[in-house]
Coordinates of C-alpha atoms in Angstrom, one line a residue:
Chain K
M1 CA 53.2 -19.4 66.7
R2 CA 54.1 -16.7 64.2
L3 CA 55.6 -16.5 61.3
F4 CA 58.4 -13.3 60.2
L5 CA 59.8 -12.4 56.9
L6 CA 63.1 -10.3 57.3
G7 CA 63.2 -8.4 54.6
G8 CA 60.5 -7.3 52.1
A9 CA 62.1 -9.2 49.2
A10 CA 61.3 -12.3 50.9
A11 CA 58.2 -12.0 50.2
L12 CA 59.1 -13.5 47.0
F13 CA 59.9 -17.0 48.2
A14 CA 57.1 -19.1 48.7
L15 CA 56.0 -19.4 52.3
S16 CA 52.8 -20.5 54.1
S17 CA 51.3 -19.4 57.2
C18 CA 51.9 -21.1 60.3
T19 CA 50.5 -21.7 63.8
A20 CA 51.7 -22.6 67.0
G21 CA 51.4 -25.4 69.7
A22 CA 52.4 -29.5 69.8
S23 CA 49.3 -29.8 68.5
E24 CA 48.9 -27.5 65.7
P25 CA 50.0 -28.0 62.1
P26 CA 53.7 -27.5 61.4
S27 CA 54.8 -24.2 59.7
R28 CA 55.7 -24.8 56.1
I29 CA 58.7 -23.6 54.3
V30 CA 59.4 -23.8 50.6
I31 CA 63.1 -24.2 49.4
T32 CA 64.0 -24.0 46.1
I33 CA 67.1 -25.4 44.4
E34 CA 68.2 -23.7 41.3
H35 CA 71.8 -23.7 39.8
S36 CA 72.7 -25.9 42.7
R37 CA 71.7 -23.3 45.2
F38 CA 69.1 -23.2 48.2
E39 CA 67.1 -20.4 47.8
P40 CA 66.6 -19.1 50.9
S41 CA 69.8 -20.1 52.5
K42 CA 69.3 -18.3 55.8
L43 CA 66.2 -19.3 58.2
V44 CA 65.6 -18.3 61.4
V45 CA 63.2 -20.7 63.8
E46 CA 62.2 -20.4 67.2
R47 CA 62.9 -23.1 69.5
G48 CA 60.2 -25.6 69.9
T49 CA 58.8 -25.0 66.4
T50 CA 58.0 -28.0 64.0
V51 CA 58.7 -26.9 60.5
T52 CA 57.8 -28.9 57.0
F53 CA 60.3 -28.1 54.7
V54 CA 58.9 -28.3 50.9
V55 CA 61.8 -28.9 48.8
R56 CA 61.7 -28.0 45.1
N57 CA 64.2 -29.1 42.8
R58 CA 64.8 -27.2 39.5
D59 CA 67.8 -28.7 38.7
P60 CA 68.0 -31.4 36.1
I61 CA 70.3 -33.2 38.9
D62 CA 69.7 -34.6 41.9
H63 CA 70.1 -32.9 44.9
E64 CA 69.0 -33.3 48.7
L65 CA 68.5 -31.6 51.8
I66 CA 70.3 -32.8 55.1
I67 CA 69.2 -30.8 58.5
G68 CA 71.4 -31.1 60.9
D69 CA 74.9 -29.6 62.9
R70 CA 78.3 -29.9 62.0
A71 CA 78.6 -33.5 62.9
V72 CA 75.6 -34.7 61.1
Q73 CA 77.0 -32.6 57.8
R74 CA 80.3 -34.3 58.3
H75 CA 79.1 -37.6 58.5
H76 CA 76.7 -37.2 55.3
E77 CA 79.9 -35.6 53.7
V78 CA 81.8 -39.0 54.2
G79 CA 78.8 -41.3 54.2
R80 CA 77.9 -43.9 51.4
D81 CA 74.0 -43.2 52.3
K82 CA 73.2 -41.2 49.3
H83 CA 69.4 -41.9 49.0
H84 CA 67.0 -40.7 51.7
H85 CA 63.4 -41.5 51.3
G86 CA 62.2 -39.4 54.4
E87 CA 62.5 -41.9 57.4
I88 CA 64.8 -39.6 59.2
P89 CA 63.4 -36.1 60.0
G90 CA 64.9 -33.2 58.2
E91 CA 67.2 -35.7 55.9
I92 CA 65.3 -36.0 52.2
S93 CA 66.7 -36.9 48.8
V94 CA 65.1 -34.6 45.9
P95 CA 65.4 -35.9 42.3
A96 CA 66.2 -33.8 39.4
G97 CA 62.9 -31.6 38.8
A98 CA 60.9 -33.3 41.8
E99 CA 59.6 -31.8 44.9
R100 CA 59.8 -33.4 48.3
T101 CA 59.1 -32.9 51.9
T102 CA 60.4 -33.4 55.0
T103 CA 59.5 -32.3 58.5
Y104 CA 61.7 -31.2 61.7
T105 CA 61.3 -30.2 65.1
F106 CA 64.0 -27.4 66.3
S107 CA 64.0 -28.5 70.0
R108 CA 67.2 -26.8 70.7
P109 CA 68.7 -23.6 70.4
G110 CA 71.8 -23.0 68.3
T111 CA 72.6 -23.0 64.7
L112 CA 72.2 -25.7 62.4
L113 CA 73.0 -26.2 58.9
F114 CA 71.6 -27.8 55.7
G115 CA 72.8 -29.2 52.4
C116 CA 73.5 -31.5 49.9
H117 CA 76.1 -34.2 49.9
L118 CA 76.2 -35.5 46.7
P119 CA 79.3 -35.7 45.2
A120 CA 81.0 -32.0 45.5
H121 CA 77.6 -30.4 46.1
Y122 CA 78.5 -29.3 49.7
A123 CA 81.8 -27.6 48.6
Y124 CA 80.2 -26.2 45.6
G125 CA 77.9 -24.3 48.0
M126 CA 75.1 -25.9 48.6
R127 CA 74.6 -25.1 52.2
G128 CA 72.6 -23.2 54.3
V129 CA 72.2 -22.0 58.3
I130 CA 69.3 -22.3 60.4
E131 CA 69.4 -20.2 63.7
V132 CA 67.3 -21.6 66.3
D133 CA 66.4 -19.1 68.7
Chain Z
M1 CA 85.2 -11.9 0.0
V2 CA 85.7 -15.2 1.3
T3 CA 86.3 -15.4 5.0
G4 CA 88.0 -17.9 6.6
A5 CA 89.0 -18.6 10.0
M6 CA 90.2 -21.6 12.0
T7 CA 90.5 -22.3 15.7
V8 CA 92.1 -25.0 17.2
L9 CA 91.8 -25.6 20.8
A10 CA 94.5 -27.9 22.2
A11 CA 93.6 -28.9 26.3
G12 CA 96.7 -29.9 28.1
P13 CA 97.0 -33.3 29.8
A14 CA 93.9 -34.1 32.1
L15 CA 91.8 -31.5 30.5
A16 CA 89.1 -31.7 28.2
C17 CA 87.8 -29.2 25.8
G18 CA 84.3 -30.3 27.0
G19 CA 82.9 -30.6 30.2
L20 CA 83.4 -34.4 31.3
I21 CA 80.2 -36.5 32.4
A22 CA 81.1 -39.3 33.6
P23 CA 79.3 -42.2 35.8
N24 CA 80.7 -43.1 39.2
G25 CA 83.1 -40.3 38.9
A26 CA 85.5 -42.1 36.7
V27 CA 87.1 -39.8 34.2
N28 CA 89.7 -41.8 31.9
L29 CA 89.9 -39.2 29.4
V30 CA 93.4 -37.7 29.8
R31 CA 93.3 -35.2 26.6
T32 CA 90.7 -33.6 24.2
S33 CA 91.8 -31.4 21.2
T34 CA 89.5 -29.2 19.3
L35 CA 89.9 -27.6 15.8
A36 CA 87.0 -25.1 14.9
A37 CA 87.2 -23.8 11.6
Y38 CA 85.4 -21.4 9.8
Q39 CA 84.9 -20.7 6.1
D40 CA 82.2 -19.7 4.0
G41 CA 79.8 -19.3 6.8
V42 CA 80.6 -22.8 8.2
E43 CA 82.2 -23.5 11.0
H44 CA 84.4 -27.1 11.3
Y45 CA 85.0 -28.7 14.3
V46 CA 87.5 -31.2 14.5
T47 CA 87.9 -32.4 18.3
S48 CA 90.2 -35.1 19.1
F49 CA 89.3 -37.5 22.4
E50 CA 92.5 -39.1 23.5
F51 CA 92.0 -41.6 27.0
A52 CA 93.6 -43.8 29.2
G53 CA 92.6 -47.3 27.8
A54 CA 90.2 -49.6 29.1
G55 CA 88.1 -48.4 32.1
T56 CA 84.7 -47.4 32.6
K57 CA 82.1 -45.5 30.3
F58 CA 82.8 -41.9 30.2
G59 CA 81.9 -38.6 27.9
S60 CA 82.5 -35.1 27.1
I61 CA 79.8 -32.5 26.3
I62 CA 80.5 -29.5 24.2
P63 CA 78.4 -26.4 23.4
L64 CA 78.1 -25.8 19.5
P65 CA 77.2 -22.7 18.0
G66 CA 74.4 -24.2 15.4
V67 CA 73.2 -27.5 14.4
P68 CA 75.9 -29.7 12.2
S69 CA 75.2 -30.0 8.7
R70 CA 77.3 -33.8 9.1
V71 CA 79.2 -35.6 11.7
I72 CA 82.2 -37.0 10.2
K73 CA 85.6 -39.0 11.5
G74 CA 88.0 -36.2 11.5
G75 CA 91.3 -36.2 9.7
D76 CA 94.3 -37.9 10.9
W77 CA 96.6 -35.5 11.6
T78 CA 95.2 -31.8 11.4
L79 CA 95.5 -31.4 14.9
Q80 CA 98.9 -33.3 15.3
R81 CA 100.2 -31.3 12.4
L82 CA 98.8 -27.9 14.1
A83 CA 100.4 -29.1 17.6
I84 CA 103.8 -29.6 15.8
E85 CA 103.4 -26.0 14.3
T86 CA 103.3 -24.7 17.6
Q87 CA 103.9 -27.0 20.3
P88 CA 106.5 -29.7 18.9
E89 CA 107.0 -31.5 22.2
E90 CA 103.3 -32.7 22.3
L91 CA 103.0 -35.3 19.3
P92 CA 99.4 -37.3 19.7
V93 CA 99.9 -40.6 18.2
P94 CA 97.2 -40.8 15.2
V95 CA 94.8 -43.6 15.1
A96 CA 93.7 -45.0 11.9
L97 CA 89.6 -45.6 12.5
S98 CA 86.4 -46.2 10.9
D99 CA 83.2 -44.4 10.3
G100 CA 79.8 -46.1 11.4
E101 CA 76.1 -45.1 12.1
T102 CA 74.4 -45.9 15.0
T103 CA 71.1 -44.8 17.1
A104 CA 70.6 -45.1 20.8
A105 CA 67.3 -44.0 22.7
Q106 CA 67.3 -40.6 23.8
S107 CA 64.9 -38.7 25.6
A108 CA 65.8 -35.0 24.8
E109 CA 65.7 -33.8 21.0
V110 CA 68.4 -35.7 19.6
L111 CA 69.5 -34.4 16.3
I112 CA 72.2 -36.6 15.1
E113 CA 73.7 -39.3 16.2
K114 CA 76.8 -41.0 14.7
E115 CA 79.2 -44.0 16.3
I116 CA 82.7 -42.9 15.3
A117 CA 85.1 -45.8 16.5
A118 CA 84.6 -46.1 20.0
L119 CA 82.8 -42.7 20.3
D120 CA 79.3 -42.2 20.3
V121 CA 78.4 -38.9 19.2
T122 CA 75.1 -37.4 19.5
V123 CA 74.1 -33.7 18.8
V124 CA 71.1 -32.4 21.1
R125 CA 69.2 -29.5 21.2
G126 CA 67.5 -28.1 24.0
G127 CA 67.8 -26.0 27.1
G128 CA 70.0 -26.1 30.2
D129 CA 67.4 -28.0 32.0
A130 CA 66.7 -30.8 28.9
I131 CA 70.1 -31.3 28.0
G132 CA 70.9 -32.0 32.0
K133 CA 68.2 -34.4 32.3
W134 CA 68.8 -36.0 29.1
A135 CA 72.5 -36.5 30.0
K136 CA 71.1 -37.9 33.4
G137 CA 69.2 -40.1 31.2
Q138 CA 72.1 -41.4 29.9
G139 CA 73.8 -42.7 32.9
F140 CA 76.2 -39.9 33.5
N141 CA 76.4 -37.9 36.8
L142 CA 76.3 -34.0 35.9
P143 CA 78.9 -31.9 38.2
P144 CA 76.9 -29.5 40.5
D145 CA 77.9 -26.5 38.4
A146 CA 76.4 -28.3 35.3
P147 CA 72.8 -26.6 35.5
E148 CA 74.1 -23.0 35.5
V149 CA 77.0 -23.9 32.9
L150 CA 74.2 -25.6 30.9
D151 CA 72.0 -22.8 30.9
F152 CA 75.1 -20.3 30.4
Y153 CA 75.4 -21.8 26.8
A154 CA 71.8 -22.8 26.0
D155 CA 70.7 -19.1 26.1
R156 CA 72.8 -18.6 23.4
S157 CA 72.8 -21.5 21.7
P158 CA 70.9 -24.6 22.7
V159 CA 73.0 -27.2 20.7
F160 CA 75.5 -29.4 22.3
M161 CA 77.4 -32.1 21.3
A162 CA 77.4 -35.0 23.8
V163 CA 80.5 -37.8 23.0
S164 CA 80.4 -40.7 25.3
F165 CA 83.4 -43.4 24.8
D166 CA 82.6 -47.3 24.9
P167 CA 85.9 -49.0 26.0
K168 CA 84.5 -52.2 25.1
R169 CA 84.3 -51.2 21.7
A170 CA 87.7 -49.7 21.8
E171 CA 89.4 -52.8 22.8
N172 CA 87.7 -54.8 20.1
Q173 CA 89.0 -52.2 17.4
G174 CA 92.5 -52.0 19.1
I175 CA 92.3 -48.5 20.4
G176 CA 94.9 -48.1 23.2
S177 CA 96.1 -46.0 25.8
G178 CA 97.0 -42.3 24.5
D179 CA 95.3 -43.0 21.2
G180 CA 93.0 -40.4 19.9
I181 CA 89.7 -40.2 18.1
P182 CA 89.0 -37.3 15.9
V183 CA 85.3 -35.8 15.0
H184 CA 84.9 -33.4 12.6
L185 CA 81.6 -31.3 12.3
A186 CA 80.5 -28.6 9.7
I187 CA 78.1 -26.0 11.4
P188 CA 76.8 -23.6 9.4
T189 CA 76.8 -20.3 11.3
D190 CA 77.2 -16.5 11.4
N191 CA 80.1 -16.2 13.6
P192 CA 82.5 -18.7 15.0
W193 CA 83.4 -18.8 18.9
V194 CA 85.2 -21.1 20.9
P195 CA 83.6 -22.6 24.2
L196 CA 86.1 -21.9 26.9
R197 CA 84.2 -21.7 30.1
I198 CA 82.9 -25.5 29.5
L199 CA 86.5 -26.1 30.5
G200 CA 85.4 -25.7 34.1
L201 CA 82.4 -27.9 34.2
G202 CA 83.2 -30.1 37.5
K203 CA 86.5 -28.1 38.5
Q204 CA 86.8 -26.4 41.8
S205 CA 86.9 -22.9 41.5
D206 CA 90.7 -22.6 42.0
E207 CA 91.8 -25.6 39.7
R208 CA 93.9 -24.4 36.7
I209 CA 92.6 -24.4 33.2
E210 CA 95.2 -24.7 31.0
A211 CA 94.6 -24.6 26.9
D212 CA 96.1 -23.8 23.6
V213 CA 93.8 -21.7 21.2
Y214 CA 95.0 -21.0 17.6
L215 CA 93.3 -19.3 14.8
L216 CA 93.5 -19.4 11.5
T217 CA 91.9 -16.4 9.5
D218 CA 92.3 -14.5 6.4
K219 CA 93.3 -11.3 8.5
A220 CA 94.1 -10.4 11.5
P221 CA 91.3 -11.4 13.4
A222 CA 89.0 -9.6 16.0
M223 CA 88.3 -11.3 19.3
L224 CA 86.4 -10.8 22.5
P225 CA 87.8 -11.0 25.1
N226 CA 90.6 -9.1 24.1
P227 CA 93.6 -11.1 24.8
I228 CA 96.2 -8.1 25.4
A229 CA 93.3 -6.8 28.4
E230 CA 92.0 -10.3 29.7
E231 CA 93.8 -12.1 32.3
G232 CA 93.9 -15.7 31.9
L233 CA 94.1 -15.5 28.3
E234 CA 97.2 -14.3 26.7
L235 CA 98.1 -13.3 22.9
K236 CA 101.2 -15.4 22.4
Q237 CA 101.6 -15.6 18.6
T238 CA 100.1 -13.7 15.6
G239 CA 101.2 -13.7 11.6
P240 CA 100.8 -14.9 8.4
A241 CA 100.6 -18.8 8.5
S242 CA 103.1 -20.6 6.6
D243 CA 102.0 -22.3 3.1
L244 CA 103.6 -25.4 4.3
L245 CA 101.1 -25.6 7.4
L246 CA 98.1 -24.9 5.2
S247 CA 99.3 -27.3 2.5
D248 CA 99.6 -30.1 5.4
L249 CA 96.3 -29.2 6.4
R250 CA 94.7 -29.2 3.2
S251 CA 95.8 -32.6 2.6
D252 CA 94.0 -34.2 5.3
R253 CA 91.1 -36.1 5.4
G254 CA 88.1 -33.2 5.1
M255 CA 90.2 -30.3 5.2
S256 CA 90.3 -29.3 1.4
W257 CA 88.0 -26.6 2.0
L258 CA 90.9 -24.7 3.6
P259 CA 92.7 -22.1 1.8
S260 CA 96.2 -22.9 0.4
S261 CA 97.4 -19.4 1.1
D262 CA 97.0 -16.1 2.8
M263 CA 95.7 -17.1 6.1
W264 CA 96.5 -15.4 9.3
L265 CA 97.8 -17.6 12.3
T266 CA 97.0 -16.7 16.0
Y267 CA 98.3 -18.2 19.2
L268 CA 96.4 -17.5 22.4
Q269 CA 96.8 -19.4 25.4
V270 CA 94.3 -19.8 28.4
D271 CA 96.1 -20.2 31.6
S272 CA 93.1 -19.2 34.2
S273 CA 90.9 -20.8 37.4
A274 CA 88.1 -22.4 36.7
G275 CA 86.4 -19.6 38.7
S276 CA 87.8 -16.9 36.6
L277 CA 87.2 -18.5 33.1
S278 CA 83.8 -17.3 33.0
Y279 CA 84.2 -16.4 29.2
D280 CA 83.9 -18.1 26.0
L281 CA 86.5 -16.9 22.9
A282 CA 84.1 -15.0 20.2
V283 CA 85.8 -14.3 17.0
D284 CA 84.4 -11.4 14.3
A285 CA 84.7 -13.4 11.0
S286 CA 83.0 -10.8 8.6
G287 CA 85.6 -8.3 8.9
Q288 CA 83.8 -5.5 10.6
G289 CA 86.3 -6.0 13.9
E290 CA 83.3 -6.4 16.1
P291 CA 83.3 -9.4 18.0
S292 CA 79.8 -10.4 19.5
E293 CA 79.4 -10.0 23.3
V294 CA 76.8 -12.7 23.2
D295 CA 78.9 -15.1 21.6
A296 CA 81.9 -14.5 24.0
G297 CA 79.3 -15.0 26.8
L298 CA 79.9 -11.5 28.2
A299 CA 75.8 -10.1 27.5
R300 CA 73.1 -12.2 27.5
A301 CA 71.2 -13.2 24.3
G302 CA 68.3 -10.6 23.9
S303 CA 70.1 -8.1 26.1
V304 CA 68.0 -4.6 26.3
Y305 CA 69.1 -2.5 23.5
V306 CA 69.5 1.2 24.1
P307 CA 68.9 3.1 21.0
D308 CA 71.0 6.3 20.2
D309 CA 68.3 8.9 20.1
G310 CA 65.8 10.4 22.3
R311 CA 64.7 7.4 23.8
A312 CA 67.8 6.5 25.1
A313 CA 67.3 8.4 28.5
T314 CA 64.1 6.8 28.8
A315 CA 65.4 3.4 28.3
L316 CA 68.5 3.7 30.7
A317 CA 65.9 4.6 33.3
W318 CA 64.0 1.8 33.0
V319 CA 67.3 0.0 32.7
L320 CA 68.7 1.5 36.0
A321 CA 65.0 1.2 37.4
A322 CA 65.6 -2.4 37.1
V323 CA 69.1 -2.8 38.6
A324 CA 67.8 -1.0 41.4
V325 CA 64.9 -3.5 42.1
V326 CA 67.3 -6.0 41.6
L327 CA 69.7 -4.6 44.4
V328 CA 67.0 -4.3 46.6
I329 CA 66.3 -8.1 46.4
K330 CA 70.1 -8.9 46.6
L331 CA 70.6 -6.7 49.6
A332 CA 67.1 -7.8 51.1
N333 CA 67.7 -10.1 54.3
R334 CA 66.8 -13.4 52.9
T335 CA 66.2 -14.7 55.8
I336 CA 62.9 -16.4 57.0
R337 CA 61.9 -16.4 60.4
V338 CA 59.8 -18.6 62.0
S339 CA 58.7 -18.1 65.6
A340 CA 56.4 -19.5 68.1

């Protein structure tokens, strides 16, 4: 497995190396939350890749990272489950000032979204896109 | 020369002068009015919190230009008298309340705690992150724009007044729906400013912000942004304040510092979307006619100073280089690609 950064500035983002294959450790991507924004907010992942997301919340308020398609995002936007402890891949709550990880395998090509569905956060702009090649 | 300035910010219904921070999304505050007055280097804030009666705890947070030297109960009719002067159709009901002292466990650098009727007033100093965590520790849910807004203010003045309303105390004290509780702060500071951007805290970008701002100065004030040029901030009236108005204000509790004559009244109206209200109102009380861009939130504190001599070109080159670097970073595709 190889890891590509698009754009030289992407080197500014904390991002570890990765390896390939089901038996190899997953890729690792650091997503930073500051001022209720995800950084980076666009990812491209090759089908079959397993990625461990390290989510660093630099805000003094709680956030979460929810990965999934539009139906998943819609479900969380209207749902009442506001605490995600990592049991479900790609869904994790990140308290203020904390760091949490969640691992997700991108098995099918297409476009996925990630966002925070605490009240008003998604509408404020806490969302991103993952293109799965 | 004595320089005096008085600013009154009266928010319309369902609009708060400070950013609301409420647990469970419940906001009972229906109206907040604020008076910020400046005289002999001291800014006087008189803020009235009006609410809709019984309900859950709620609060408001207001950035301040400095650390208050005192926090007391505000006058009973100061805000109302100013409203009568300019908006006779809006007559909030004054309430006689008693002062008191209280303390509460706080996690940030709490400078002042004061119980005023059903309000717990706390002056806190800290950066945006510290203030946010402190508010969170008090049980309030900050809206998603709070981190950025708190940083916006803390970069200039890391002092905030947080006010929480205790509905049980209000009930015990007979404070009912529509009643107001005035709070008066005396804040030593070089120049007054009126926080406006905080009005949009927690609001959608297209939500309207409407507020009335009154200035009383010893001369026609210099303001930034210029209300003539700034969309969303309109100069409605400017001229000498009547001696009757000043006399009425002086007769209220804690208002005797106000000059009895020769003051200039300016009335401005804020009518802006929350997304466009990205500034505060800076007032130059020095007589130099140079309101601060930093106080107005139009420039960051500690911005690069470009000297007006031979070094200017070099400094400008560095600034342009820095801008170019930022643009490169912004324009670069921030996509991270992970492939097999």
